[in-house]
């Protein structure tokens, strides 16, 4: 989608140009952002990622680690290690200012113009919409409880209205886009930090800091739990191969170290804190139903605030998800404005949520499927990060925007075979090692130890290094 915003020459780095203001719907989609329209500072990324990672699902996952059979401090160790993968999310964010393009376009360098459409359809759009539906369902559950506390029966029509209202608020942020996200997410981060500080004080008063399960795991069983927990935590950062979407407006000269640092730190700190709160809480209450269980130890006056915070945190993460899903849909090849693609994605996600909450256990099926998605997201992250390192983060944004057969990123038949083969091999290797919905032969031979995350990423990265050097040299 070509921008209709005229280029009036260079602007100061800190002065937001008319094309990217909080009160105006973002004009750009997957098109190139000219240097004259770049602005901001990498530190803005901290609140973007912090607000998105103070959420209900993090509490659930933290509590699940203890429910799986880990001791408290084993769970905390897994939380820290799994969240270190946010460094890779930060590395990918550096490609945004380098190219002046979102991740959905930059990955044409990895897979070719046509190959990247498949990547965006599956690894981008489909996964994002499923995550949107799962997060929306979590927010809606909290909102239903809030409605009940207000004296309104959460009947089916009321539930439908609640889901639609939450989705509408989320999509409004996504439609207005980048500038509004940058503007809103600092106060949202501060509000959520205040709310979860109260949660932390209540949890710490009741937590058993020496908790160990009645039957502690040992040997192979313990390793299986530790790796499964790490994979569960890492699935969050690994799902964000779209971090360049939120950094592409930064000046080309922005510090790469600062971009990596502020992105990774913004996500790592709240993720570790909130997941750990879930683990600490699991030593005191039954975290199979965190929302209800936590109300037992929270001050009565604070429960509505807590429920509102859960809804707000989920809106924050879903606004980013919907934003990237809209760009992915454009990158698949649909010639529609970003606003239209975002609204379409939101409509699909709302339909999935309504069906899952009100008709069947569909969302349970989607949730299980997303646990296996690390088989795909790990290799996707590995190939992207490897390409950045091989190219030394040199990307030609204008050339990447060229989708014709004469594009340097057309490769052979529209596919970069190096990237495609590396990804396929990485996914295949991970699939042999997985132990989630099914048990792969390698996991079976190892007694249930799931090595899908490290094996998939190492195979994908190593093969791309071997096969991709020539393609990288020709297009850098």
CSV table of C-alpha atoms in Angstrom, one decimal, residues 26-424:
chain,number,residue,atom,x,y,z
A,26,UNK,CA,-1.8,5.5,10.8
A,27,UNK,CA,-1.5,5.9,7.0
A,28,UNK,CA,1.3,3.4,6.5
A,29,UNK,CA,0.9,-0.3,6.2
A,30,UNK,CA,3.6,-2.6,4.9
A,31,UNK,CA,5.0,0.2,2.7
A,32,UNK,CA,8.5,1.7,3.3
A,33,UNK,CA,8.9,4.4,5.9
A,34,UNK,CA,11.0,7.2,4.5
A,35,UNK,CA,13.9,8.6,6.6
A,36,UNK,CA,12.1,12.0,6.7
A,37,UNK,CA,9.2,10.3,8.6
A,38,UNK,CA,11.3,8.5,11.2
A,39,UNK,CA,11.2,9.7,14.8
A,40,UNK,CA,11.3,8.6,18.5
A,41,UNK,CA,13.9,6.9,20.8
A,42,UNK,CA,14.4,3.2,21.5
A,43,UNK,CA,13.4,3.7,25.1
A,44,UNK,CA,9.8,4.1,23.9
A,45,UNK,CA,9.9,0.4,23.2
A,46,UNK,CA,10.2,-0.5,26.9
A,47,UNK,CA,6.6,0.5,27.7
A,48,UNK,CA,5.2,-1.1,24.5
A,49,UNK,CA,6.5,-4.5,25.5
A,50,UNK,CA,6.0,-4.0,29.2
A,51,UNK,CA,2.3,-3.2,28.9
A,52,UNK,CA,1.8,-6.2,26.7
A,53,UNK,CA,3.4,-8.6,29.1
A,54,UNK,CA,1.5,-7.8,32.3
A,55,UNK,CA,-1.4,-10.1,31.6
A,56,UNK,CA,-3.7,-12.9,32.8
A,57,UNK,CA,-2.1,-15.7,30.7
A,58,UNK,CA,1.3,-15.0,32.3
A,59,UNK,CA,-0.3,-15.7,35.7
A,60,UNK,CA,-1.8,-18.9,34.4
A,61,UNK,CA,1.4,-20.1,32.9
A,62,UNK,CA,3.4,-19.4,36.1
A,63,UNK,CA,0.9,-21.3,38.2
A,64,UNK,CA,0.9,-24.1,35.7
A,65,UNK,CA,4.6,-24.7,36.3
A,66,UNK,CA,4.0,-25.6,39.9
A,67,UNK,CA,0.9,-27.6,39.0
A,68,UNK,CA,3.1,-29.6,36.6
A,69,UNK,CA,5.2,-30.8,39.5
A,70,UNK,CA,8.1,-28.4,39.8
A,71,UNK,CA,9.1,-26.9,43.2
A,72,UNK,CA,8.7,-23.1,43.6
A,73,UNK,CA,12.3,-22.3,42.9
A,74,UNK,CA,12.6,-24.7,40.0
A,75,UNK,CA,9.6,-22.9,38.5
A,76,UNK,CA,11.2,-19.5,39.1
A,77,UNK,CA,14.4,-20.7,37.4
A,78,UNK,CA,12.4,-22.0,34.4
A,79,UNK,CA,10.6,-18.6,34.2
A,80,UNK,CA,13.9,-16.7,34.1
A,81,UNK,CA,15.5,-19.0,31.5
A,82,UNK,CA,12.5,-19.1,29.3
A,83,UNK,CA,12.1,-15.4,29.3
A,84,UNK,CA,15.7,-14.9,28.2
A,85,UNK,CA,14.5,-15.6,24.7
A,86,UNK,CA,13.2,-12.0,24.6
A,87,UNK,CA,16.7,-11.1,23.7
A,88,UNK,CA,16.0,-12.6,20.3
A,89,UNK,CA,12.8,-10.6,20.0
A,90,UNK,CA,15.0,-7.5,20.7
A,91,UNK,CA,17.5,-8.5,18.0
A,92,UNK,CA,14.7,-8.9,15.4
A,93,UNK,CA,13.5,-5.4,16.3
A,94,UNK,CA,16.8,-3.9,15.1
A,95,UNK,CA,15.8,-4.8,11.5
A,96,UNK,CA,12.9,-2.4,11.6
A,97,UNK,CA,14.9,0.9,11.6
A,98,UNK,CA,17.4,-0.7,9.2
A,99,UNK,CA,14.8,-1.4,6.6
A,100,UNK,CA,12.1,1.1,7.4
A,101,UNK,CA,9.7,-1.8,7.0
A,102,UNK,CA,7.8,-4.2,9.2
A,103,UNK,CA,8.9,-7.8,9.9
A,104,UNK,CA,6.3,-9.1,7.4
A,105,UNK,CA,8.2,-7.4,4.6
A,106,UNK,CA,11.7,-7.9,5.8
A,107,UNK,CA,11.3,-11.7,5.8
A,108,UNK,CA,11.1,-11.6,2.0
A,109,UNK,CA,14.9,-11.6,2.3
A,110,UNK,CA,14.6,-14.9,4.1
A,111,UNK,CA,12.0,-16.7,2.0
A,112,UNK,CA,11.5,-14.8,-1.2
A,113,UNK,CA,8.5,-12.8,-2.3
A,114,UNK,CA,6.2,-15.8,-2.9
A,115,UNK,CA,7.6,-18.0,-0.1
A,116,UNK,CA,7.1,-15.1,2.3
A,117,UNK,CA,3.4,-15.0,1.5
A,118,UNK,CA,3.1,-18.6,2.8
A,119,UNK,CA,5.2,-17.6,5.8
A,120,UNK,CA,2.9,-14.7,6.6
A,121,UNK,CA,-0.3,-16.7,6.0
A,122,UNK,CA,0.7,-19.4,8.5
A,123,UNK,CA,3.4,-18.1,10.8
A,124,UNK,CA,2.0,-14.6,10.8
A,125,UNK,CA,-1.7,-14.3,10.3
A,126,UNK,CA,-3.1,-17.6,11.4
A,127,UNK,CA,-1.1,-17.8,14.6
A,128,UNK,CA,-1.8,-14.2,15.5
A,129,UNK,CA,-5.6,-14.6,15.1
A,130,UNK,CA,-5.6,-17.7,17.2
A,131,UNK,CA,-3.6,-15.9,19.9
A,132,UNK,CA,-6.0,-13.0,19.7
A,133,UNK,CA,-8.9,-15.3,20.3
A,134,UNK,CA,-7.3,-17.0,23.2
A,135,UNK,CA,-6.4,-13.7,24.9
A,136,UNK,CA,-9.8,-12.3,24.2
A,137,UNK,CA,-11.4,-15.3,25.8
A,138,UNK,CA,-9.2,-14.8,28.9
A,139,UNK,CA,-10.1,-11.1,29.1
A,140,UNK,CA,-13.8,-11.9,28.6
A,141,UNK,CA,-13.7,-14.3,31.5
A,142,UNK,CA,-12.5,-11.6,33.8
A,143,UNK,CA,-15.0,-9.2,32.4
A,144,UNK,CA,-17.8,-11.6,33.0
A,145,UNK,CA,-16.9,-11.8,36.7
A,146,UNK,CA,-16.8,-8.0,36.8
A,147,UNK,CA,-20.2,-7.7,35.3
A,148,UNK,CA,-21.6,-10.2,37.8
A,149,UNK,CA,-20.1,-8.1,40.7
A,150,UNK,CA,-22.0,-5.1,39.2
A,151,UNK,CA,-25.2,-7.1,39.8
A,152,UNK,CA,-25.8,-8.0,36.1
A,153,UNK,CA,-26.3,-11.6,35.2
A,154,UNK,CA,-23.8,-12.7,32.6
A,155,UNK,CA,-26.3,-14.2,30.2
A,156,UNK,CA,-25.4,-15.2,26.7
A,157,UNK,CA,-26.5,-11.8,25.2
A,158,UNK,CA,-24.5,-10.0,27.9
A,159,UNK,CA,-21.4,-12.2,27.2
A,160,UNK,CA,-21.7,-11.4,23.5
A,161,UNK,CA,-21.8,-7.7,24.2
A,162,UNK,CA,-18.8,-7.9,26.6
A,163,UNK,CA,-16.7,-9.7,24.1
A,164,UNK,CA,-17.6,-7.3,21.3
A,165,UNK,CA,-16.9,-4.2,23.5
A,166,UNK,CA,-13.4,-5.6,24.5
A,167,UNK,CA,-12.6,-6.4,20.9
A,168,UNK,CA,-13.7,-3.0,19.8
A,169,UNK,CA,-11.5,-1.2,22.3
A,170,UNK,CA,-8.6,-3.4,21.2
A,171,UNK,CA,-9.1,-2.8,17.5
A,172,UNK,CA,-9.5,0.9,18.0
A,173,UNK,CA,-5.9,1.0,19.3
A,174,UNK,CA,-4.7,-1.3,16.5
A,175,UNK,CA,-6.5,0.8,13.8
A,176,UNK,CA,-5.1,4.1,15.0
A,177,UNK,CA,-1.8,2.3,15.0
A,178,UNK,CA,1.8,2.9,15.9
A,179,UNK,CA,1.7,6.5,17.4
A,180,UNK,CA,-1.3,5.7,19.6
A,181,UNK,CA,0.4,2.5,20.9
A,182,UNK,CA,3.6,4.5,21.8
A,183,UNK,CA,1.5,7.2,23.5
A,184,UNK,CA,-0.9,4.9,25.5
A,185,UNK,CA,1.4,2.2,26.6
A,186,UNK,CA,3.5,4.1,29.1
A,187,UNK,CA,0.5,5.1,31.3
A,188,UNK,CA,-1.0,1.6,30.8
A,189,UNK,CA,2.4,0.1,32.0
A,190,UNK,CA,2.3,2.4,35.1
A,191,UNK,CA,-1.3,1.5,35.9
A,192,UNK,CA,-0.7,-2.2,35.5
A,193,UNK,CA,2.4,-2.0,37.6
A,194,UNK,CA,0.5,-0.4,40.4
A,195,UNK,CA,-2.3,-3.0,40.3
A,196,UNK,CA,0.1,-6.0,40.2
A,197,UNK,CA,2.1,-4.5,43.1
A,198,UNK,CA,-1.0,-4.9,45.3
A,199,UNK,CA,-1.4,-8.5,43.9
A,200,UNK,CA,2.3,-9.2,44.7
A,201,UNK,CA,1.9,-8.0,48.3
A,202,UNK,CA,-1.2,-10.2,48.8
A,203,UNK,CA,0.5,-13.3,47.2
A,204,UNK,CA,3.7,-12.9,49.2
A,205,UNK,CA,1.8,-12.8,52.5
A,206,UNK,CA,0.3,-16.2,51.7
A,207,UNK,CA,3.0,-17.9,49.7
A,208,UNK,CA,5.0,-20.9,50.9
A,209,UNK,CA,8.6,-20.0,50.0
A,210,UNK,CA,9.9,-23.5,50.7
A,211,UNK,CA,7.3,-25.3,48.6
A,212,UNK,CA,8.1,-28.6,47.1
A,213,UNK,CA,5.6,-31.1,45.6
A,214,UNK,CA,4.6,-34.1,47.7
A,215,UNK,CA,6.4,-36.3,45.2
A,216,UNK,CA,9.3,-34.4,43.7
A,217,UNK,CA,10.4,-35.3,40.3
A,218,UNK,CA,13.9,-36.8,39.8
A,219,UNK,CA,16.2,-37.8,36.9
A,220,UNK,CA,14.7,-38.0,33.5
A,221,UNK,CA,11.3,-37.0,34.8
A,222,UNK,CA,12.7,-33.8,36.2
A,223,UNK,CA,14.5,-32.9,33.0
A,224,UNK,CA,11.3,-33.5,31.0
A,225,UNK,CA,9.4,-31.1,33.3
A,226,UNK,CA,12.1,-28.5,33.2
A,227,UNK,CA,12.4,-28.6,29.4
A,228,UNK,CA,8.6,-28.6,29.0
A,229,UNK,CA,8.3,-25.6,31.3
A,230,UNK,CA,11.0,-23.7,29.5
A,231,UNK,CA,9.4,-24.4,26.2
A,232,UNK,CA,6.0,-23.1,27.5
A,233,UNK,CA,7.6,-19.9,28.8
A,234,UNK,CA,9.7,-19.4,25.6
A,235,UNK,CA,6.7,-19.8,23.4
A,236,UNK,CA,5.8,-16.2,24.3
A,237,UNK,CA,8.9,-14.4,23.1
A,238,UNK,CA,9.3,-16.8,20.2
A,239,UNK,CA,5.9,-15.9,18.9
A,240,UNK,CA,7.0,-12.3,18.4
A,241,UNK,CA,8.9,-12.6,15.1
A,242,UNK,CA,7.1,-9.3,14.4
A,243,UNK,CA,9.0,-7.0,16.7
A,244,UNK,CA,10.2,-4.8,13.8
A,245,UNK,CA,6.6,-3.7,13.3
A,246,UNK,CA,6.9,-1.5,16.4
A,247,UNK,CA,10.5,-0.2,15.8
A,248,UNK,CA,10.3,0.7,12.1
A,249,UNK,CA,9.6,4.3,12.7
A,250,UNK,CA,12.8,4.8,14.6
A,251,UNK,CA,15.6,6.8,12.9
A,252,UNK,CA,18.0,4.6,10.9
A,253,UNK,CA,20.8,5.9,13.2
A,254,UNK,CA,19.1,4.6,16.4
A,255,UNK,CA,21.4,2.5,18.6
A,256,UNK,CA,21.0,-1.2,17.8
A,257,UNK,CA,22.1,-2.0,21.4
A,258,UNK,CA,19.4,0.3,22.8
A,259,UNK,CA,16.7,-1.3,20.6
A,260,UNK,CA,17.7,-4.8,21.7
A,261,UNK,CA,18.0,-3.7,25.3
A,262,UNK,CA,14.8,-1.7,25.7
A,263,UNK,CA,12.7,-4.3,23.8
A,264,UNK,CA,14.1,-7.3,25.7
A,265,UNK,CA,14.0,-5.5,29.1
A,266,UNK,CA,10.5,-4.2,28.6
A,267,UNK,CA,9.2,-7.7,28.0
A,268,UNK,CA,11.6,-9.7,30.3
A,269,UNK,CA,10.9,-7.8,33.5
A,270,UNK,CA,7.1,-7.9,33.6
A,271,UNK,CA,7.0,-11.5,32.2
A,272,UNK,CA,9.3,-12.7,34.9
A,273,UNK,CA,7.5,-10.8,37.6
A,274,UNK,CA,3.9,-11.8,36.6
A,275,UNK,CA,4.8,-15.5,35.8
A,276,UNK,CA,6.6,-15.7,39.2
A,277,UNK,CA,3.6,-14.3,40.9
A,278,UNK,CA,1.6,-17.1,39.4
A,279,UNK,CA,4.1,-19.7,40.7
A,280,UNK,CA,4.2,-18.1,44.2
A,281,UNK,CA,0.4,-18.0,44.3
A,282,UNK,CA,0.2,-21.7,43.3
A,283,UNK,CA,1.9,-22.6,46.6
A,284,UNK,CA,-1.1,-21.0,48.5
A,285,UNK,CA,-4.2,-21.4,46.3
A,286,UNK,CA,-5.5,-23.6,43.6
A,287,UNK,CA,-4.3,-22.0,40.4
A,288,UNK,CA,-6.3,-24.3,38.1
A,289,UNK,CA,-8.7,-21.3,38.2
A,290,UNK,CA,-6.4,-18.3,38.9
A,291,UNK,CA,-9.0,-15.6,38.7
A,292,UNK,CA,-11.3,-17.1,41.3
A,293,UNK,CA,-8.4,-18.4,43.5
A,294,UNK,CA,-6.6,-15.1,43.7
A,295,UNK,CA,-9.8,-13.4,44.9
A,296,UNK,CA,-9.5,-15.5,48.0
A,297,UNK,CA,-6.3,-13.7,49.1
A,298,UNK,CA,-6.9,-10.2,47.6
A,299,UNK,CA,-8.5,-7.4,49.6
A,300,UNK,CA,-12.2,-7.3,48.8
A,301,UNK,CA,-12.1,-3.7,47.6
A,302,UNK,CA,-9.3,-4.5,45.2
A,303,UNK,CA,-11.0,-7.4,43.4
A,304,UNK,CA,-12.8,-5.2,40.8
A,305,UNK,CA,-9.5,-3.3,40.2
A,306,UNK,CA,-7.8,-6.7,39.7
A,307,UNK,CA,-10.4,-7.8,37.2
A,308,UNK,CA,-10.1,-4.5,35.3
A,309,UNK,CA,-6.3,-4.8,35.3
A,310,UNK,CA,-6.6,-8.3,33.7
A,311,UNK,CA,-8.9,-6.9,31.0
A,312,UNK,CA,-6.6,-3.9,30.4
A,313,UNK,CA,-3.5,-6.1,30.2
A,314,UNK,CA,-5.1,-8.4,27.7
A,315,UNK,CA,-6.3,-5.5,25.5
A,316,UNK,CA,-2.7,-4.2,25.5
A,317,UNK,CA,-1.3,-7.5,24.2
A,318,UNK,CA,-4.1,-8.1,21.7
A,319,UNK,CA,-3.7,-4.6,20.2
A,320,UNK,CA,-0.2,-5.5,19.3
A,321,UNK,CA,-1.3,-8.9,18.0
A,322,UNK,CA,-4.1,-7.4,15.9
A,323,UNK,CA,-1.8,-4.7,14.5
A,324,UNK,CA,0.8,-7.3,13.3
A,325,UNK,CA,-2.0,-9.6,12.0
A,326,UNK,CA,-3.3,-6.8,9.9
A,327,UNK,CA,0.2,-6.2,8.4
A,328,UNK,CA,0.5,-10.0,7.8
A,329,UNK,CA,-2.7,-10.1,5.9
A,330,UNK,CA,-1.4,-7.3,3.6
A,331,UNK,CA,1.9,-9.1,3.2
A,332,UNK,CA,0.0,-12.2,2.1
A,333,UNK,CA,-1.0,-10.3,-1.0
A,334,UNK,CA,-4.4,-8.8,-0.2
A,335,UNK,CA,-4.5,-5.2,-1.5
A,336,UNK,CA,-6.5,-3.6,1.3
A,337,UNK,CA,-5.7,-0.8,3.7
A,338,UNK,CA,-4.2,-1.7,7.0
A,339,UNK,CA,-7.3,-0.5,8.8
A,340,UNK,CA,-9.5,-2.9,6.8
A,341,UNK,CA,-7.2,-5.8,7.4
A,342,UNK,CA,-7.1,-5.2,11.1
A,343,UNK,CA,-10.9,-5.0,11.4
A,344,UNK,CA,-11.1,-8.3,9.3
A,345,UNK,CA,-8.7,-10.0,11.7
A,346,UNK,CA,-10.6,-8.8,14.7
A,347,UNK,CA,-13.9,-10.0,13.2
A,348,UNK,CA,-12.4,-13.5,12.7
A,349,UNK,CA,-11.0,-13.5,16.2
A,350,UNK,CA,-14.3,-12.4,17.8
A,351,UNK,CA,-16.1,-15.2,15.9
A,352,UNK,CA,-13.6,-17.8,17.2
A,353,UNK,CA,-13.9,-16.5,20.7
A,354,UNK,CA,-17.7,-16.5,20.7
A,355,UNK,CA,-17.7,-20.1,19.2
A,356,UNK,CA,-15.2,-21.3,21.7
A,357,UNK,CA,-16.8,-19.7,24.8
A,358,UNK,CA,-20.4,-20.2,24.0
A,359,UNK,CA,-20.7,-23.2,21.7
A,360,UNK,CA,-17.9,-25.7,22.2
A,361,UNK,CA,-14.5,-26.4,23.6
A,362,UNK,CA,-12.9,-25.1,20.4
A,363,UNK,CA,-10.5,-22.8,22.2
A,364,UNK,CA,-9.2,-25.8,24.2
A,365,UNK,CA,-8.3,-27.4,20.9
A,366,UNK,CA,-6.7,-24.1,19.6
A,367,UNK,CA,-4.7,-23.8,22.9
A,368,UNK,CA,-3.3,-27.3,22.5
A,369,UNK,CA,-2.4,-26.6,18.9
A,370,UNK,CA,-0.6,-23.4,20.0
A,371,UNK,CA,1.5,-25.4,22.4
A,372,UNK,CA,2.9,-27.3,19.4
A,373,UNK,CA,3.4,-24.0,17.5
A,374,UNK,CA,6.8,-23.7,19.1
A,375,UNK,CA,7.8,-26.4,16.6
A,376,UNK,CA,7.2,-23.6,14.0
A,377,UNK,CA,8.0,-20.4,15.9
A,378,UNK,CA,11.4,-21.6,17.2
A,379,UNK,CA,12.8,-22.2,13.7
A,380,UNK,CA,11.1,-19.1,12.3
A,381,UNK,CA,12.9,-17.0,15.0
A,382,UNK,CA,16.2,-18.8,14.4
A,383,UNK,CA,16.2,-18.2,10.7
A,384,UNK,CA,15.3,-14.5,11.0
A,385,UNK,CA,17.9,-13.9,13.7
A,386,UNK,CA,20.6,-15.7,11.7
A,387,UNK,CA,19.8,-13.6,8.6
A,388,UNK,CA,20.2,-10.4,10.6
A,389,UNK,CA,23.6,-11.5,11.9
A,390,UNK,CA,24.8,-12.7,8.4
A,391,UNK,CA,23.7,-9.4,6.8
A,392,UNK,CA,25.0,-7.4,9.7
A,393,UNK,CA,21.5,-5.9,9.7
A,394,UNK,CA,21.9,-4.3,6.3
A,395,UNK,CA,18.5,-4.3,4.6
A,396,UNK,CA,17.3,-2.3,1.6
A,397,UNK,CA,13.8,-1.3,2.5
A,398,UNK,CA,12.8,-0.1,-1.0
A,399,UNK,CA,14.1,-3.2,-2.7
A,400,UNK,CA,12.2,-5.3,-0.2
A,401,UNK,CA,9.0,-3.5,-1.1
A,402,UNK,CA,9.5,-4.6,-4.8
A,403,UNK,CA,7.3,-7.7,-5.4
A,404,UNK,CA,8.0,-8.0,-9.1
A,405,UNK,CA,9.9,-10.8,-10.8
A,406,UNK,CA,12.8,-8.3,-11.2
A,407,UNK,CA,13.1,-7.8,-7.5
A,408,UNK,CA,16.5,-8.9,-6.0
A,409,UNK,CA,14.3,-10.8,-3.4
A,410,UNK,CA,12.4,-12.8,-6.0
A,411,UNK,CA,15.2,-15.4,-6.0
A,412,UNK,CA,14.1,-18.5,-7.9
A,413,UNK,CA,10.4,-18.7,-8.7
A,414,UNK,CA,9.7,-16.2,-5.9
A,415,UNK,CA,11.3,-18.5,-3.3
A,416,UNK,CA,14.6,-18.3,-1.4
A,417,UNK,CA,15.4,-22.0,-1.2
A,418,UNK,CA,18.0,-21.5,1.5
A,419,UNK,CA,15.5,-20.0,3.9
A,420,UNK,CA,12.7,-22.4,2.9
A,421,UNK,CA,14.9,-25.5,3.3
A,422,UNK,CA,16.3,-24.3,6.6
A,423,UNK,CA,12.8,-23.6,8.0
A,424,UNK,CA,11.4,-26.9,6.8
